[in-house]
JSON list of C-alpha atoms in Angstrom, two decimals:
[
{"chain": "A", "resi": 1, "resn": "MET", "atom": "CA", "xyz": [58.69, 117.30, 35.52]},
{"chain": "A", "resi": 2, "resn": "LEU", "atom": "CA", "xyz": [57.68, 118.41, 32.37]},
{"chain": "A", "resi": 3, "resn": "LYS", "atom": "CA", "xyz": [53.63, 118.52, 31.60]},
{"chain": "A", "resi": 4, "resn": "LEU", "atom": "CA", "xyz": [52.37, 119.53, 28.06]},
{"chain": "A", "resi": 5, "resn": "THR", "atom": "CA", "xyz": [49.91, 119.05, 25.50]},
{"chain": "A", "resi": 6, "resn": "ILE", "atom": "CA", "xyz": [50.87, 117.94, 22.54]},
{"chain": "A", "resi": 7, "resn": "LYS", "atom": "CA", "xyz": [48.37, 116.45, 19.42]},
{"chain": "A", "resi": 8, "resn": "PRO", "atom": "CA", "xyz": [48.15, 112.86, 18.13]},
{"chain": "A", "resi": 9, "resn": "GLY", "atom": "CA", "xyz": [51.12, 112.71, 15.01]},
{"chain": "A", "resi": 10, "resn": "GLU", "atom": "CA", "xyz": [53.50, 114.98, 17.18]},
{"chain": "A", "resi": 11, "resn": "TYR", "atom": "CA", "xyz": [55.99, 114.36, 19.09]},
{"chain": "A", "resi": 12, "resn": "LEU", "atom": "CA", "xyz": [58.26, 114.30, 21.60]},
{"chain": "A", "resi": 13, "resn": "LEU", "atom": "CA", "xyz": [62.73, 114.13, 21.17]},
{"chain": "A", "resi": 14, "resn": "ILE", "atom": "CA", "xyz": [64.49, 113.07, 24.50]},
{"chain": "A", "resi": 15, "resn": "GLY", "atom": "CA", "xyz": [68.14, 114.13, 23.77]},
{"chain": "A", "resi": 16, "resn": "ASP", "atom": "CA", "xyz": [69.50, 112.70, 20.97]},
{"chain": "A", "resi": 17, "resn": "ASP", "atom": "CA", "xyz": [68.54, 109.57, 20.23]},
{"chain": "A", "resi": 18, "resn": "ILE", "atom": "CA", "xyz": [64.48, 109.01, 22.23]},
{"chain": "A", "resi": 19, "resn": "LYS", "atom": "CA", "xyz": [61.72, 109.76, 19.63]},
{"chain": "A", "resi": 20, "resn": "LEU", "atom": "CA", "xyz": [57.71, 109.48, 21.85]},
{"chain": "A", "resi": 21, "resn": "VAL", "atom": "CA", "xyz": [55.26, 109.35, 19.75]},
{"chain": "A", "resi": 22, "resn": "PHE", "atom": "CA", "xyz": [52.02, 110.64, 20.54]},
{"chain": "A", "resi": 23, "resn": "ALA", "atom": "CA", "xyz": [49.45, 108.35, 18.87]},
{"chain": "A", "resi": 24, "resn": "GLY", "atom": "CA", "xyz": [46.03, 109.23, 20.41]},
{"chain": "A", "resi": 25, "resn": "GLY", "atom": "CA", "xyz": [43.56, 107.77, 23.05]},
{"chain": "A", "resi": 26, "resn": "SER", "atom": "CA", "xyz": [40.78, 108.52, 24.48]},
{"chain": "A", "resi": 27, "resn": "SER", "atom": "CA", "xyz": [39.33, 109.85, 28.33]},
{"chain": "A", "resi": 28, "resn": "LYS", "atom": "CA", "xyz": [41.08, 107.31, 29.88]},
{"chain": "A", "resi": 29, "resn": "ASN", "atom": "CA", "xyz": [44.23, 105.37, 27.27]},
{"chain": "A", "resi": 30, "resn": "LEU", "atom": "CA", "xyz": [47.26, 107.33, 25.92]},
{"chain": "A", "resi": 31, "resn": "ARG", "atom": "CA", "xyz": [48.91, 105.55, 22.31]},
{"chain": "A", "resi": 32, "resn": "ILE", "atom": "CA", "xyz": [52.08, 106.42, 22.50]},
{"chain": "A", "resi": 33, "resn": "LEU", "atom": "CA", "xyz": [54.91, 104.89, 20.34]},
{"chain": "A", "resi": 34, "resn": "VAL", "atom": "CA", "xyz": [58.81, 104.95, 22.05]},
{"chain": "A", "resi": 35, "resn": "ASP", "atom": "CA", "xyz": [61.47, 105.12, 19.40]},
{"chain": "A", "resi": 36, "resn": "ALA", "atom": "CA", "xyz": [64.65, 104.45, 21.40]},
{"chain": "A", "resi": 37, "resn": "PRO", "atom": "CA", "xyz": [68.67, 102.11, 21.37]},
{"chain": "A", "resi": 38, "resn": "LYS", "atom": "CA", "xyz": [68.13, 98.90, 22.62]},
{"chain": "A", "resi": 39, "resn": "GLN", "atom": "CA", "xyz": [69.86, 99.08, 24.71]},
{"chain": "A", "resi": 40, "resn": "TYR", "atom": "CA", "xyz": [67.31, 101.70, 26.92]},
{"chain": "A", "resi": 41, "resn": "ASN", "atom": "CA", "xyz": [65.72, 99.27, 29.53]},
{"chain": "A", "resi": 42, "resn": "ILE", "atom": "CA", "xyz": [61.78, 100.42, 28.62]},
{"chain": "A", "resi": 43, "resn": "VAL", "atom": "CA", "xyz": [59.60, 98.69, 31.25]},
{"chain": "A", "resi": 44, "resn": "ARG", "atom": "CA", "xyz": [55.48, 99.87, 32.03]},
{"chain": "A", "resi": 45, "resn": "SER", "atom": "CA", "xyz": [54.59, 100.38, 35.95]},
{"chain": "A", "resi": 46, "resn": "GLU", "atom": "CA", "xyz": [52.27, 97.25, 35.52]},
{"chain": "A", "resi": 47, "resn": "ALA", "atom": "CA", "xyz": [54.59, 95.72, 34.46]},
{"chain": "A", "resi": 48, "resn": "LEU", "atom": "CA", "xyz": [57.33, 96.54, 37.07]},
{"chain": "A", "resi": 49, "resn": "ALA", "atom": "CA", "xyz": [54.65, 96.22, 40.00]},
{"chain": "A", "resi": 50, "resn": "SER", "atom": "CA", "xyz": [53.75, 92.97, 38.47]},
{"chain": "A", "resi": 51, "resn": "TYR", "atom": "CA", "xyz": [56.51, 92.20, 39.56]},
{"chain": "A", "resi": 52, "resn": "GLY", "atom": "CA", "xyz": [57.53, 93.06, 42.49]},
{"chain": "A", "resi": 53, "resn": "MET", "atom": "CA", "xyz": [59.99, 95.66, 41.62]},
{"chain": "A", "resi": 54, "resn": "ALA", "atom": "CA", "xyz": [60.79, 99.20, 41.51]},
{"chain": "A", "resi": 55, "resn": "ALA", "atom": "CA", "xyz": [61.85, 101.15, 39.05]},
{"chain": "A", "resi": 56, "resn": "ASP", "atom": "CA", "xyz": [65.83, 100.64, 40.52]},
{"chain": "A", "resi": 57, "resn": "PRO", "atom": "CA", "xyz": [69.21, 99.93, 38.20]},
{"chain": "A", "resi": 58, "resn": "GLY", "atom": "CA", "xyz": [69.28, 96.58, 38.11]},
{"chain": "A", "resi": 59, "resn": "ASN", "atom": "CA", "xyz": [66.11, 95.53, 38.14]},
{"chain": "A", "resi": 60, "resn": "GLU", "atom": "CA", "xyz": [65.24, 95.41, 34.54]},
{"chain": "A", "resi": 61, "resn": "VAL", "atom": "CA", "xyz": [62.78, 92.81, 33.50]},
{"chain": "A", "resi": 62, "resn": "ARG", "atom": "CA", "xyz": [62.95, 91.66, 29.75]},
{"chain": "A", "resi": 63, "resn": "TYR", "atom": "CA", "xyz": [60.86, 91.34, 26.53]},
{"chain": "A", "resi": 64, "resn": "TYR", "atom": "CA", "xyz": [62.18, 89.58, 24.28]},
{"chain": "A", "resi": 65, "resn": "PRO", "atom": "CA", "xyz": [60.15, 90.32, 20.83]},
{"chain": "A", "resi": 66, "resn": "ASP", "atom": "CA", "xyz": [57.72, 88.88, 19.19]},
{"chain": "A", "resi": 67, "resn": "LYS", "atom": "CA", "xyz": [58.31, 86.89, 15.78]},
{"chain": "A", "resi": 68, "resn": "GLY", "atom": "CA", "xyz": [56.45, 89.41, 14.47]},
{"chain": "A", "resi": 69, "resn": "ILE", "atom": "CA", "xyz": [53.02, 89.49, 12.49]},
{"chain": "A", "resi": 70, "resn": "SER", "atom": "CA", "xyz": [51.94, 87.79, 9.62]},
{"chain": "A", "resi": 71, "resn": "ALA", "atom": "CA", "xyz": [52.00, 89.10, 5.91]},
{"chain": "A", "resi": 72, "resn": "GLU", "atom": "CA", "xyz": [47.75, 89.37, 5.87]},
{"chain": "A", "resi": 73, "resn": "ALA", "atom": "CA", "xyz": [47.78, 91.08, 9.06]},
{"chain": "A", "resi": 74, "resn": "GLN", "atom": "CA", "xyz": [50.39, 93.67, 7.46]},
{"chain": "A", "resi": 75, "resn": "GLU", "atom": "CA", "xyz": [48.39, 93.91, 4.32]},
{"chain": "A", "resi": 76, "resn": "LYS", "atom": "CA", "xyz": [45.63, 95.31, 6.30]},
{"chain": "A", "resi": 77, "resn": "ILE", "atom": "CA", "xyz": [47.20, 97.52, 8.02]},
{"chain": "A", "resi": 78, "resn": "LYS", "atom": "CA", "xyz": [48.51, 98.87, 5.43]},
{"chain": "A", "resi": 79, "resn": "SER", "atom": "CA", "xyz": [45.55, 99.35, 3.90]},
{"chain": "A", "resi": 80, "resn": "ILE", "atom": "CA", "xyz": [44.39, 100.66, 7.13]},
{"chain": "A", "resi": 81, "resn": "LEU", "atom": "CA", "xyz": [46.54, 103.92, 7.09]},
{"chain": "A", "resi": 82, "resn": "MET", "atom": "CA", "xyz": [46.54, 104.37, 3.09]},
{"chain": "A", "resi": 83, "resn": "ALA", "atom": "CA", "xyz": [42.53, 104.80, 4.45]},
{"chain": "A", "resi": 84, "resn": "GLU", "atom": "CA", "xyz": [43.94, 107.00, 6.84]},
{"chain": "A", "resi": 85, "resn": "ARG", "atom": "CA", "xyz": [45.92, 109.21, 5.20]},
{"chain": "A", "resi": 86, "resn": "LYS", "atom": "CA", "xyz": [43.47, 109.32, 1.71]},
{"chain": "A", "resi": 87, "resn": "ARG", "atom": "CA", "xyz": [40.84, 110.37, 4.48]},
{"chain": "A", "resi": 88, "resn": "ILE", "atom": "CA", "xyz": [43.18, 112.92, 6.16]},
{"chain": "A", "resi": 89, "resn": "ARG", "atom": "CA", "xyz": [44.02, 114.85, 2.01]},
{"chain": "A", "resi": 90, "resn": "ARG", "atom": "CA", "xyz": [40.26, 114.89, 1.64]},
{"chain": "A", "resi": 91, "resn": "GLU", "atom": "CA", "xyz": [39.84, 116.72, 4.99]},
{"chain": "A", "resi": 92, "resn": "GLU", "atom": "CA", "xyz": [42.60, 119.09, 4.35]},
{"chain": "A", "resi": 93, "resn": "ARG", "atom": "CA", "xyz": [42.02, 120.27, 0.85]},
{"chain": "A", "resi": 94, "resn": "ALA", "atom": "CA", "xyz": [37.85, 120.39, 1.73]},
{"chain": "A", "resi": 95, "resn": "ALA", "atom": "CA", "xyz": [39.67, 122.88, 4.80]},
{"chain": "A", "resi": 96, "resn": "ALA", "atom": "CA", "xyz": [41.57, 124.72, 2.59]},
{"chain": "A", "resi": 97, "resn": "ARG", "atom": "CA", "xyz": [38.52, 125.57, -0.20]}
]
């Protein structure tokens, strides 16, 4: 097992086609984004346990994607991300002075 310390925004590459992005977190929670081809079955251990399954081949739990989020929610997310980027740029400029 590999133990790493990474900062929010940093990522790990697994092979040529899997990317894990650390999106932040707290002392009790970790948020990661997983970018992987659809042929990989990615399931949380808690989900497997709730189905009474072990993480073995053939015990795949299938999830179906949500239909998506509303245009209003997408705009809200964009505005939050833009505000965060602006804040980071201001902090970087202030630190450079």
